[in-house]
Amino acid sequence: MITVRRSWILYATLLVVFWGVWGAFSNLPTSLYGYPNEMVYVIWAFTMLIPAYFALRGNRFDRRPVAAVYGLLAGLTGAGGQLLLFQALSNGPAYLIFPLVSLSPVITVLMAVALLRERIQRLAVIGAVAALAAIVLFSISGGDGNADVTGPWLPLAIVICVAWGAQAFFMRKGALLGINDGTIFGWMTISGLLLIPVALVMMGGLPSGAPWQAPALTAVTQVLNAAGALFLVMALSRGKAAVVAPITNALAPVLTIVLSLAVYQTLPSVYGAIGIVLALAGSTLMVYSDEKRNDDASVRDADAVAPSPDATQP
């Protein structure tokens, strides 16, 4: 039976499944039909309405100003980072941008430890380092070695890294302030929709001549992305940000690689193979550490309520 203390593992697992499948097929609309990335963003923003409906059903929408602040912070950092990523990729090398952006869990861990006073055990620290190393290895790809490593893409990549790291922190902070999952995700959905005009301006207007399969396939894949975002909110509201962020960011690419191997007959690179081992080992250590911490806490709670031997004597 999954207790409240351990329920984050369920939602983190669902997140890994949804984002892992999404990662394996997310590039199909662009690779098959040349569909613009900005249009992918627009459709993603609308697909957020689907999990938002289920998240808010049965939950009261928190109208407090603090809920709006943290909900918008989580939404704008996530959606804004996505738009900045398109801009960075238009003038910079992907094989350098993605490894830098993938370090966003480092920002989450640092903010959680410094501002939320989250404490993680030594095994969890080792696991987090292994998971973060795996994330970087997954993002490394071959390049021509002649790209401009100091171009305008560099500050954009740094901003994206900080924004996505801060997003997970804002989700966790909102949960600690008593803001329910539906409210956080509702504001994230609103944030994504608000930035649609920016995406259209970046794209220069709606594309013409795209076959119906392009938006249809985009909608199917982006529903997985949107649902995964909801599971991230739910995992962070129940588990430590310093543990959830590295685990989910490390394990989702593992599933993507496995699916790519099965569907596309594509073998992982040496970096990818090492990353898989580190991701599995690091995630196992962090989950084991959290389980051990919860077991120790349960024992302490039981000892605290148990009557002492002297108390039973007349």
Coordinates of C-alpha atoms in Angstrom, one line a residue:
M1 CA 0.0 0.0 0.0
I2 CA 1.3 3.4 -1.0
T3 CA 1.3 5.9 2.0
V4 CA 1.1 9.6 1.7
R5 CA 4.8 9.9 2.3
R6 CA 5.6 7.5 -0.6
S7 CA 2.9 8.6 -3.0
W8 CA 5.4 10.9 -4.8
I9 CA 7.0 7.7 -6.2
L10 CA 3.7 6.8 -8.0
Y11 CA 3.4 10.2 -9.7
A12 CA 7.1 10.4 -10.5
T13 CA 6.7 7.0 -12.2
L14 CA 3.8 8.2 -14.2
L15 CA 5.7 11.3 -15.2
V16 CA 8.6 9.2 -16.4
V17 CA 6.3 7.0 -18.5
F18 CA 4.4 9.9 -20.1
W19 CA 7.5 12.0 -20.7
G20 CA 9.5 9.0 -21.9
V21 CA 6.9 8.1 -24.5
W22 CA 6.5 11.7 -25.5
G23 CA 10.3 12.1 -25.9
A24 CA 10.4 9.2 -28.3
F25 CA 7.8 10.6 -30.7
S26 CA 7.8 14.3 -30.0
N27 CA 10.0 15.2 -33.0
L28 CA 7.8 13.3 -35.6
P29 CA 5.7 16.3 -36.7
T30 CA 8.8 18.4 -37.4
S31 CA 10.8 15.6 -39.0
L32 CA 8.0 14.2 -41.1
Y33 CA 6.1 17.3 -42.1
G34 CA 8.4 20.2 -41.3
Y35 CA 6.0 21.5 -38.7
P36 CA 7.3 24.7 -37.0
N37 CA 8.4 24.3 -33.4
E38 CA 6.5 27.4 -32.5
M39 CA 3.3 25.8 -33.8
V40 CA 4.1 22.8 -31.6
Y41 CA 4.1 25.1 -28.7
V42 CA 0.7 26.6 -29.6
I43 CA -0.9 23.1 -29.8
W44 CA 0.9 22.1 -26.5
A45 CA -0.6 25.1 -24.8
F46 CA -4.1 24.1 -25.8
T47 CA -3.5 20.4 -24.8
M48 CA -2.8 21.6 -21.3
L49 CA -6.5 22.3 -20.9
I50 CA -7.2 18.5 -20.9
P51 CA -5.2 17.5 -17.8
A52 CA -6.2 20.9 -16.3
Y53 CA -9.8 19.8 -16.4
F54 CA -9.1 16.6 -14.5
A55 CA -6.8 18.4 -12.1
L56 CA -9.5 20.9 -11.2
R57 CA -12.4 18.6 -11.1
G58 CA -13.3 18.1 -7.5
N59 CA -10.7 20.6 -6.3
R60 CA -11.4 24.2 -5.2
F61 CA -9.6 26.8 -7.3
D62 CA -7.5 28.7 -4.8
R63 CA -8.2 32.4 -5.3
R64 CA -5.6 33.7 -2.9
P65 CA -3.1 36.1 -4.3
V66 CA -0.2 33.9 -3.1
A67 CA -1.7 31.0 -5.2
A68 CA -1.8 33.3 -8.3
V69 CA 1.8 34.4 -7.7
Y70 CA 3.3 30.9 -7.4
G71 CA 1.1 29.5 -10.1
L72 CA 2.1 32.1 -12.6
L73 CA 5.7 31.9 -11.6
A74 CA 5.7 28.1 -12.2
G75 CA 3.8 28.6 -15.5
L76 CA 5.7 31.5 -17.0
T77 CA 9.1 30.0 -16.1
G78 CA 8.1 26.8 -17.8
A79 CA 6.4 28.1 -20.9
G80 CA 8.7 31.1 -21.2
G81 CA 11.7 28.8 -21.1
Q82 CA 10.2 26.7 -23.9
L83 CA 9.9 29.7 -26.2
L84 CA 13.4 30.9 -25.4
L85 CA 14.6 27.4 -26.3
F86 CA 13.2 27.8 -29.9
Q87 CA 15.1 31.1 -30.2
A88 CA 18.3 29.6 -28.8
L89 CA 18.2 26.7 -31.2
S90 CA 17.7 29.0 -34.2
N91 CA 21.2 30.5 -33.8
G92 CA 23.1 28.0 -31.6
P93 CA 24.3 24.4 -31.7
A94 CA 21.8 21.9 -30.1
Y95 CA 24.7 19.7 -28.9
L96 CA 25.9 22.5 -26.7
I97 CA 22.5 24.0 -25.7
F98 CA 20.8 20.8 -24.5
P99 CA 23.6 19.7 -22.1
L100 CA 23.6 23.2 -20.6
V101 CA 19.8 23.4 -20.3
S102 CA 19.7 19.9 -18.8
L103 CA 21.5 21.1 -15.7
S104 CA 18.2 22.8 -14.5
P105 CA 17.8 20.2 -11.7
V106 CA 21.0 21.5 -10.2
I107 CA 19.2 24.9 -9.8
T108 CA 16.2 23.1 -8.2
V109 CA 18.3 21.2 -5.8
L110 CA 20.3 24.3 -4.7
M111 CA 17.1 26.4 -4.3
A112 CA 15.4 23.6 -2.3
V113 CA 18.3 23.1 0.0
A114 CA 19.0 26.8 0.5
L115 CA 15.5 28.3 0.6
L116 CA 13.3 25.3 1.7
R117 CA 15.9 23.9 4.1
E118 CA 15.4 20.4 2.5
R119 CA 17.9 17.9 3.9
I120 CA 18.9 14.9 1.9
Q121 CA 20.9 12.0 3.2
R122 CA 24.3 11.0 1.9
L123 CA 23.1 8.2 -0.3
A124 CA 20.6 10.6 -1.9
V125 CA 23.4 13.1 -2.6
I126 CA 25.4 10.4 -4.3
G127 CA 22.3 9.4 -6.3
A128 CA 21.5 13.0 -7.2
V129 CA 25.0 13.5 -8.6
A130 CA 24.8 10.3 -10.6
A131 CA 21.4 11.3 -12.0
L132 CA 22.6 14.8 -12.9
A133 CA 25.6 13.3 -14.7
A134 CA 23.2 11.0 -16.6
I135 CA 21.1 13.9 -17.7
V136 CA 24.1 15.7 -19.2
L137 CA 25.3 12.5 -20.9
F138 CA 21.8 12.0 -22.5
S139 CA 22.0 15.5 -23.9
I140 CA 25.5 15.2 -25.4
S141 CA 25.4 14.6 -29.2
G142 CA 27.9 14.8 -32.0
G143 CA 28.7 18.2 -33.5
D144 CA 31.0 19.7 -36.1
G145 CA 33.2 21.3 -33.4
N146 CA 33.1 24.6 -35.3
A147 CA 30.1 26.2 -33.7
D148 CA 30.3 29.6 -32.0
V149 CA 30.5 28.7 -28.3
T150 CA 30.1 32.3 -27.3
G151 CA 27.2 33.4 -29.5
P152 CA 23.9 34.9 -28.5
W153 CA 22.5 31.5 -27.7
L154 CA 24.7 31.1 -24.6
P155 CA 22.9 33.6 -22.3
L156 CA 19.5 32.3 -23.6
A157 CA 20.5 28.7 -22.6
I158 CA 21.6 29.9 -19.2
V159 CA 18.3 31.7 -18.7
I160 CA 16.4 28.6 -19.8
C161 CA 18.4 26.4 -17.3
V162 CA 17.6 28.8 -14.4
A163 CA 14.0 29.2 -15.4
W164 CA 13.2 25.5 -15.6
G165 CA 15.1 24.8 -12.4
A166 CA 13.2 27.6 -10.7
Q167 CA 9.9 26.2 -12.0
A168 CA 10.2 23.0 -10.0
F169 CA 11.1 25.0 -7.0
F170 CA 8.0 27.2 -7.3
M171 CA 5.8 24.1 -7.7
R172 CA 7.2 22.7 -4.4
K173 CA 7.0 26.0 -2.6
G174 CA 3.4 26.5 -3.7
A175 CA 2.6 23.0 -2.3
L176 CA 4.2 23.9 1.0
L177 CA 2.0 27.0 1.2
G178 CA -1.1 24.8 0.9
I179 CA -1.9 25.5 -2.8
N180 CA -3.5 22.4 -4.3
D181 CA -2.3 20.7 -7.4
G182 CA -5.2 21.8 -9.5
T183 CA -4.7 25.4 -8.8
I184 CA -1.0 25.3 -9.6
F185 CA -1.6 23.5 -12.9
G186 CA -4.5 25.8 -13.7
W187 CA -2.2 28.8 -13.5
M188 CA 0.4 26.9 -15.5
T189 CA -2.2 26.3 -18.2
I190 CA -3.2 30.0 -18.2
S191 CA 0.5 31.0 -18.5
G192 CA 1.0 28.8 -21.5
L193 CA -2.1 30.2 -23.3
L194 CA -1.0 33.8 -22.5
L195 CA 2.3 33.2 -24.4
I196 CA 0.6 31.9 -27.6
P197 CA 0.7 35.4 -29.3
V198 CA 4.5 35.5 -28.6
A199 CA 4.9 32.2 -30.4
L200 CA 2.9 33.4 -33.3
V201 CA 5.0 36.5 -33.6
M202 CA 8.2 34.4 -33.5
M203 CA 6.8 32.2 -36.2
G204 CA 5.6 35.1 -38.4
G205 CA 2.0 34.0 -38.5
L206 CA 0.2 30.7 -38.9
P207 CA 1.9 28.2 -41.2
S208 CA 0.2 27.4 -44.5
G209 CA 0.2 24.1 -46.5
A210 CA 0.8 21.8 -43.5
P211 CA -1.1 18.5 -43.9
W212 CA -3.7 17.6 -41.3
Q213 CA -1.5 14.9 -40.0
A214 CA 1.0 17.4 -38.6
P215 CA -1.3 19.1 -36.1
A216 CA -3.0 15.8 -35.3
L217 CA 0.2 14.0 -34.5
T218 CA 1.4 17.1 -32.6
A219 CA -1.8 17.1 -30.5
V220 CA -1.4 13.4 -29.6
T221 CA 2.2 13.7 -28.6
Q222 CA 1.7 16.9 -26.7
V223 CA -1.1 15.5 -24.6
L224 CA 1.5 13.2 -23.2
N225 CA 3.7 16.2 -22.5
A226 CA 0.9 18.1 -20.8
A227 CA -0.2 15.1 -18.6
G228 CA 3.5 14.6 -17.6
A229 CA 3.6 18.2 -16.4
L230 CA 0.6 17.6 -14.2
F231 CA 2.3 14.5 -12.7
L232 CA 5.3 16.6 -12.1
V233 CA 3.2 19.0 -10.0
M234 CA 1.7 16.1 -8.1
A235 CA 5.1 14.5 -7.5
L236 CA 6.6 17.8 -6.2
S237 CA 3.7 18.5 -3.9
R238 CA 4.4 15.2 -2.2
G239 CA 8.1 14.7 -2.4
K240 CA 11.3 16.7 -1.9
A241 CA 12.2 18.8 -4.9
A242 CA 15.9 17.9 -4.3
V243 CA 15.0 14.3 -5.0
V244 CA 12.0 14.5 -7.5
A245 CA 13.7 16.8 -10.0
P246 CA 16.9 14.8 -10.6
I247 CA 15.1 11.4 -10.7
T248 CA 12.4 12.4 -13.2
N249 CA 14.8 14.3 -15.4
A250 CA 17.2 11.3 -15.5
L251 CA 14.7 8.4 -15.9
A252 CA 12.5 9.9 -18.6
P253 CA 15.3 9.8 -21.2
V254 CA 16.0 6.2 -20.3
L255 CA 12.5 5.2 -21.4
T256 CA 12.9 7.4 -24.5
I257 CA 16.1 5.6 -25.5
V258 CA 14.5 2.2 -24.9
L259 CA 11.5 3.0 -27.0
S260 CA 13.7 4.5 -29.7
L261 CA 15.7 1.3 -29.7
A262 CA 12.5 -0.8 -30.2
V263 CA 10.7 1.5 -32.7
Y264 CA 13.5 3.0 -34.7
Q265 CA 16.2 0.3 -34.2
T266 CA 18.6 3.0 -33.0
L267 CA 21.3 2.0 -30.6
P268 CA 22.3 4.4 -27.8
S269 CA 25.7 6.0 -28.0
V270 CA 28.4 5.2 -25.5
Y271 CA 27.4 8.4 -23.6
G272 CA 23.8 7.2 -23.7
A273 CA 24.7 3.7 -22.4
I274 CA 26.7 5.2 -19.5
G275 CA 23.9 7.6 -18.8
I276 CA 21.3 4.8 -18.6
V277 CA 23.5 3.0 -15.9
L278 CA 24.0 6.3 -14.0
A279 CA 20.3 7.2 -14.2
L280 CA 19.1 3.8 -12.9
A281 CA 21.8 3.7 -10.2
G282 CA 21.3 7.3 -9.0
S283 CA 17.5 7.0 -9.0
T284 CA 17.6 3.7 -7.1
L285 CA 19.9 5.3 -4.4
M286 CA 17.6 8.3 -4.0
V287 CA 14.4 6.2 -3.8
Y288 CA 16.1 3.8 -1.3
S289 CA 17.3 6.8 0.8
D290 CA 13.8 8.3 0.9
E291 CA 12.2 5.0 1.8
K292 CA 14.8 4.4 4.5
R293 CA 14.1 7.9 5.9
N294 CA 10.4 7.3 5.9
D295 CA 10.8 3.9 7.6
D296 CA 13.0 5.6 10.3
A297 CA 10.4 8.3 10.8
S298 CA 7.7 5.7 11.1
V299 CA 9.7 3.9 13.8
R300 CA 10.2 7.2 15.7
D301 CA 6.5 8.0 15.5
A302 CA 5.6 4.5 16.8
D303 CA 8.1 4.9 19.7
A304 CA 6.7 8.3 20.5
V305 CA 3.1 7.0 20.9
A306 CA 4.0 3.6 22.5
P307 CA 3.6 3.6 26.3
S308 CA 6.7 3.1 28.3
P309 CA 7.2 -0.1 30.3
D310 CA 7.0 1.9 33.6
A311 CA 3.6 3.3 32.6
T312 CA 2.0 -0.1 32.7
Q313 CA 3.1 -0.9 36.3
P314 CA 0.8 -0.1 39.2

